[in-house]
PDB file of C-alpha atoms in Angstrom:
ATOM      1  CA  MET A   1     202.073 116.108 155.031  1.00 82.00           C
ATOM      2  CA  THR A   2     201.769 113.993 157.882  1.00 90.00           C
ATOM      3  CA  ARG A   3     201.259 110.484 158.207  1.00 92.00           C
ATOM      4  CA  LYS A   4     197.331 111.292 159.487  1.00 90.00           C
ATOM      5  CA  GLN A   5     196.798 113.375 156.341  1.00 91.00           C
ATOM      6  CA  LYS A   6     198.149 110.840 153.765  1.00 91.00           C
ATOM      7  CA  ARG A   7     195.763 107.983 155.400  1.00 93.00           C
ATOM      8  CA  LEU A   8     193.165 110.463 155.198  1.00 92.00           C
ATOM      9  CA  ALA A   9     193.993 111.589 151.368  1.00 93.00           C
ATOM     10  CA  VAL A  10     194.226 107.793 150.516  1.00 93.00           C
ATOM     11  CA  ILE A  11     190.341 106.925 152.498  1.00 95.00           C
ATOM     12  CA  GLY A  12     189.056 109.834 150.551  1.00 94.00           C
ATOM     13  CA  GLY A  13     190.090 109.117 147.300  1.00 94.00           C
ATOM     14  CA  GLY A  14     189.431 105.520 147.398  1.00 94.00           C
ATOM     15  CA  MET A  15     185.858 106.590 148.594  1.00 95.00           C
ATOM     16  CA  SER A  16     185.461 108.921 146.007  1.00 95.00           C
ATOM     17  CA  PHE A  17     186.451 106.237 143.248  1.00 95.00           C
ATOM     18  CA  ILE A  18     183.519 103.635 144.897  1.00 96.00           C
ATOM     19  CA  VAL A  19     181.100 106.854 145.008  1.00 95.00           C
ATOM     20  CA  ALA A  20     181.926 107.263 140.920  1.00 94.00           C
ATOM     21  CA  ALA A  21     181.834 103.524 140.171  1.00 94.00           C
ATOM     22  CA  VAL A  22     178.371 103.172 141.909  1.00 94.00           C
ATOM     23  CA  LEU A  23     176.764 106.164 140.384  1.00 92.00           C
ATOM     24  CA  LEU A  24     178.189 104.848 137.090  1.00 90.00           C
ATOM     25  CA  VAL A  25     176.623 101.562 137.550  1.00 88.00           C
ATOM     26  CA  MET A  26     173.245 103.200 138.600  1.00 85.00           C
ATOM     27  CA  PHE A  27     173.384 105.412 135.280  1.00 84.00           C
ATOM     28  CA  ALA A  28     173.982 102.090 133.220  1.00 80.00           C
ATOM     29  CA  PHE A  29     171.403 100.225 134.963  1.00 76.00           C
ATOM     30  CA  SER A  30     168.466 103.082 134.536  1.00 71.00           C
ATOM     31  CA  ASN A  31     168.755 103.070 130.635  1.00 65.00           C
ATOM     32  CA  SER A  32     168.076  99.452 130.340  1.00 65.00           C
ATOM     33  CA  VAL A  33     165.474  99.331 133.103  1.00 67.00           C
ATOM     34  CA  ALA A  34     161.976  98.125 131.670  1.00 69.00           C
ATOM     35  CA  TYR A  35     158.946  98.457 133.876  1.00 80.00           C
ATOM     36  CA  PHE A  36     156.003  95.801 133.440  1.00 84.00           C
ATOM     37  CA  TYR A  37     152.604  96.762 132.206  1.00 86.00           C
ATOM     38  CA  MET A  38     149.294  95.267 131.270  1.00 87.00           C
ATOM     39  CA  PRO A  39     146.638  96.662 128.958  1.00 88.00           C
ATOM     40  CA  ALA A  40     144.539  97.821 131.640  1.00 86.00           C
ATOM     41  CA  ASP A  41     147.588  99.715 133.107  1.00 85.00           C
ATOM     42  CA  LEU A  42     148.514 101.394 129.574  1.00 85.00           C
ATOM     43  CA  ALA A  43     144.668 102.228 129.346  1.00 83.00           C
ATOM     44  CA  SER A  44     144.698 104.308 132.608  1.00 85.00           C
ATOM     45  CA  ASN A  45     148.310 105.616 132.187  1.00 83.00           C
ATOM     46  CA  PRO A  46     149.590 105.827 128.807  1.00 83.00           C
ATOM     47  CA  VAL A  47     153.391 105.745 128.643  1.00 86.00           C
ATOM     48  CA  PRO A  48     155.358 108.079 126.264  1.00 86.00           C
ATOM     49  CA  PRO A  49     156.327 106.640 123.115  1.00 87.00           C
ATOM     50  CA  GLY A  50     160.057 105.531 122.851  1.00 85.00           C
ATOM     51  CA  THR A  51     159.457 104.316 126.466  1.00 85.00           C
ATOM     52  CA  ARG A  52     160.800 100.717 126.799  1.00 87.00           C
ATOM     53  CA  ILE A  53     158.425  98.565 128.913  1.00 87.00           C
ATOM     54  CA  ARG A  54     157.409  94.950 128.977  1.00 89.00           C
ATOM     55  CA  LEU A  55     153.513  94.292 128.252  1.00 90.00           C
ATOM     56  CA  GLY A  56     152.086  90.960 129.481  1.00 88.00           C
ATOM     57  CA  GLY A  57     148.671  89.459 129.303  1.00 88.00           C
ATOM     58  CA  LEU A  58     146.978  86.925 127.311  1.00 88.00           C
ATOM     59  CA  ILE A  59     147.272  86.498 123.606  1.00 89.00           C
ATOM     60  CA  GLY A  60     144.069  87.706 122.210  1.00 87.00           C
ATOM     61  CA  GLU A  61     141.426  85.293 120.122  1.00 88.00           C
ATOM     62  CA  GLY A  62     141.518  85.188 116.511  1.00 89.00           C
ATOM     63  CA  SER A  63     144.227  88.399 116.880  1.00 90.00           C
ATOM     64  CA  VAL A  64     147.205  86.959 115.460  1.00 90.00           C
ATOM     65  CA  VAL A  65     147.596  87.934 111.909  1.00 91.00           C
ATOM     66  CA  ARG A  66     150.733  86.882 109.722  1.00 90.00           C
ATOM     67  CA  GLY A  67     152.224  89.548 107.231  1.00 83.00           C
ATOM     68  CA  ALA A  68     154.920  89.376 104.944  1.00 83.00           C
ATOM     69  CA  GLY A  69     158.225  87.601 105.680  1.00 84.00           C
ATOM     70  CA  SER A  70     158.618  87.059 109.760  1.00 87.00           C
ATOM     71  CA  THR A  71     156.072  89.946 110.852  1.00 91.00           C
ATOM     72  CA  VAL A  72     153.049  88.946 113.153  1.00 93.00           C
ATOM     73  CA  ARG A  73     150.346  91.373 114.613  1.00 93.00           C
ATOM     74  CA  PHE A  74     148.761  90.170 117.129  1.00 94.00           C
ATOM     75  CA  ALA A  75     146.683  91.781 120.391  1.00 92.00           C
ATOM     76  CA  VAL A  76     147.499  91.279 124.051  1.00 91.00           C
ATOM     77  CA  THR A  77     144.640  91.683 126.590  1.00 89.00           C
ATOM     78  CA  ASP A  78     143.514  91.190 130.024  1.00 85.00           C
ATOM     79  CA  ALA A  79     140.457  90.633 132.505  1.00 78.00           C
ATOM     80  CA  SER A  80     139.686  94.308 131.537  1.00 80.00           C
ATOM     81  CA  GLY A  81     138.890  93.518 127.900  1.00 80.00           C
ATOM     82  CA  ASP A  82     141.415  96.398 127.098  1.00 85.00           C
ATOM     83  CA  LEU A  83     143.672  95.167 123.899  1.00 89.00           C
ATOM     84  CA  VAL A  84     147.243  96.332 123.098  1.00 90.00           C
ATOM     85  CA  HIS A  85     148.173  95.779 119.447  1.00 92.00           C
ATOM     86  CA  VAL A  86     151.446  94.487 118.908  1.00 93.00           C
ATOM     87  CA  ARG A  87     153.712  93.851 116.005  1.00 93.00           C
ATOM     88  CA  PHE A  88     156.658  91.608 116.387  1.00 93.00           C
ATOM     89  CA  THR A  89     159.306  90.866 113.375  1.00 92.00           C
ATOM     90  CA  GLY A  90     160.978  88.117 113.937  1.00 90.00           C
ATOM     91  CA  ILE A  91     160.633  83.914 114.653  1.00 89.00           C
ATOM     92  CA  LEU A  92     158.072  83.459 117.566  1.00 88.00           C
ATOM     93  CA  PRO A  93     158.342  80.799 120.413  1.00 87.00           C
ATOM     94  CA  ASP A  94     157.097  77.503 119.138  1.00 83.00           C
ATOM     95  CA  LEU A  95     154.275  77.656 121.858  1.00 81.00           C
ATOM     96  CA  PHE A  96     153.104  81.070 120.933  1.00 87.00           C
ATOM     97  CA  ARG A  97     149.251  80.763 120.406  1.00 86.00           C
ATOM     98  CA  GLU A  98     145.940  82.706 121.128  1.00 86.00           C
ATOM     99  CA  GLY A  99     144.892  82.626 124.511  1.00 83.00           C
ATOM    100  CA  GLN A 100     148.263  81.871 126.082  1.00 84.00           C
ATOM    101  CA  GLY A 101     150.240  83.875 128.291  1.00 86.00           C
ATOM    102  CA  VAL A 102     152.897  86.079 126.683  1.00 89.00           C
ATOM    103  CA  VAL A 103     155.302  89.024 127.713  1.00 90.00           C
ATOM    104  CA  THR A 104     156.452  91.282 124.965  1.00 91.00           C
ATOM    105  CA  GLU A 105     159.253  93.872 125.243  1.00 91.00           C
ATOM    106  CA  GLY A 106     159.928  96.891 123.289  1.00 91.00           C
ATOM    107  CA  THR A 107     158.369 100.362 122.867  1.00 91.00           C
ATOM    108  CA  PHE A 108     155.403 101.869 121.523  1.00 89.00           C
ATOM    109  CA  GLU A 109     155.756 104.074 117.510  1.00 83.00           C
ATOM    110  CA  SER A 110     155.428 107.739 117.656  1.00 82.00           C
ATOM    111  CA  GLY A 111     152.018 108.845 116.872  1.00 78.00           C
ATOM    112  CA  SER A 112     150.544 105.238 116.989  1.00 80.00           C
ATOM    113  CA  ASP A 113     148.859 102.876 119.363  1.00 84.00           C
ATOM    114  CA  VAL A 114     150.969  99.974 118.252  1.00 90.00           C
ATOM    115  CA  PHE A 115     153.331  98.474 120.465  1.00 92.00           C
ATOM    116  CA  THR A 116     156.653  97.371 118.506  1.00 92.00           C
ATOM    117  CA  ALA A 117     157.900  94.717 120.243  1.00 92.00           C
ATOM    118  CA  ASP A 118     161.680  93.056 120.138  1.00 92.00           C
ATOM    119  CA  THR A 119     161.241  90.173 122.356  1.00 90.00           C
ATOM    120  CA  VAL A 120     158.180  87.780 122.863  1.00 91.00           C
ATOM    121  CA  LEU A 121     158.161  85.492 125.692  1.00 88.00           C
ATOM    122  CA  ALA A 122     155.565  82.700 125.808  1.00 83.00           C
ATOM    123  CA  LYS A 123     154.785  80.245 128.494  1.00 67.00           C
ATOM    124  CA  HIS A 124     156.929  76.793 127.820  1.00 57.00           C
ATOM    125  CA  ASP A 125     154.798  74.052 129.123  1.00 51.00           C
ATOM    126  CA  GLU A 126     151.295  73.739 130.725  1.00 52.00           C
ATOM    127  CA  LYS A 127     152.283  74.637 134.229  1.00 58.00           C
ATOM    128  CA  TYR A 128     154.055  77.594 133.507  1.00 59.00           C
ATOM    129  CA  MET A 129     152.832  81.461 133.077  1.00 66.00           C
ATOM    130  CA  PRO A 130     155.474  84.294 133.639  1.00 69.00           C
ATOM    131  CA  LYS A 131     155.382  85.414 137.141  1.00 76.00           C
ATOM    132  CA  ASP A 132     154.415  88.656 136.419  1.00 77.00           C
ATOM    133  CA  VAL A 133     151.768  87.938 134.276  1.00 75.00           C
ATOM    134  CA  ALA A 134     150.025  85.019 136.704  1.00 78.00           C
ATOM    135  CA  ASP A 135     150.119  87.455 139.929  1.00 81.00           C
ATOM    136  CA  ARG A 136     148.160  90.251 137.815  1.00 78.00           C
ATOM    137  CA  LEU A 137     145.623  87.662 136.552  1.00 78.00           C
ATOM    138  CA  LYS A 138     144.904  86.349 140.026  1.00 81.00           C
ATOM    139  CA  GLN A 139     144.261  89.849 141.297  1.00 81.00           C
ATOM    140  CA  GLN A 140     141.876  90.025 138.194  1.00 78.00           C
ATOM    141  CA  GLY A 141     140.457  86.345 139.352  1.00 75.00           C
ATOM    142  CA  LEU A 142     141.606  85.003 136.328  1.00 69.00           C
ATOM    143  CA  TRP A 143     144.043  82.852 136.807  1.00 66.00           C
ATOM    144  CA  LYS A 144     143.918  80.371 139.771  1.00 62.00           C
ATOM    145  CA  ASP A 145     146.463  78.259 141.430  1.00 59.00           C
ATOM    146  CA  GLU A 146     144.535  75.173 140.145  1.00 51.00           C
ATOM    147  CA  GLN A 147     145.283  75.860 136.508  1.00 46.00           C
ATOM    148  CA  ALA A 148     149.166  75.990 137.600  1.00 46.00           C
ATOM    149  CA  ALA A 149     148.718  72.918 139.079  1.00 43.00           C
ATOM    150  CA  LYS A 150     147.257  70.887 136.248  1.00 42.00           C
TER     151      LYS A 150
END
């Protein structure tokens, strides 16, 4: 094997290694991606049970029901008036309350329209609204920039 052929073999092997590493990283990330939806999106385009998503919107007024132990049921809504019922078992953020912005992450149960959340994020002060939720509420005319400036 000539020197040029050896050099090409080393370069080819290195490129193969890099391609394999990139493909493995892309595969790992594709399994952990959670797309963001609002209730109106889910009403028009339902996701299959078991698909991991992020659900964002406002906590519906009068919808928070505390169950046995640390299980909480509540509804997430948006300007369209669509509701998605959510069940969460765990400790809620301190500022979790009706009418506030929330982003939940989890999956829909099989054969049910209940969203089972394993993560709940609520706004942390008077000026904060999760960016995805705020952008969607601005598009629908429910959230104005002066609300964020208060």
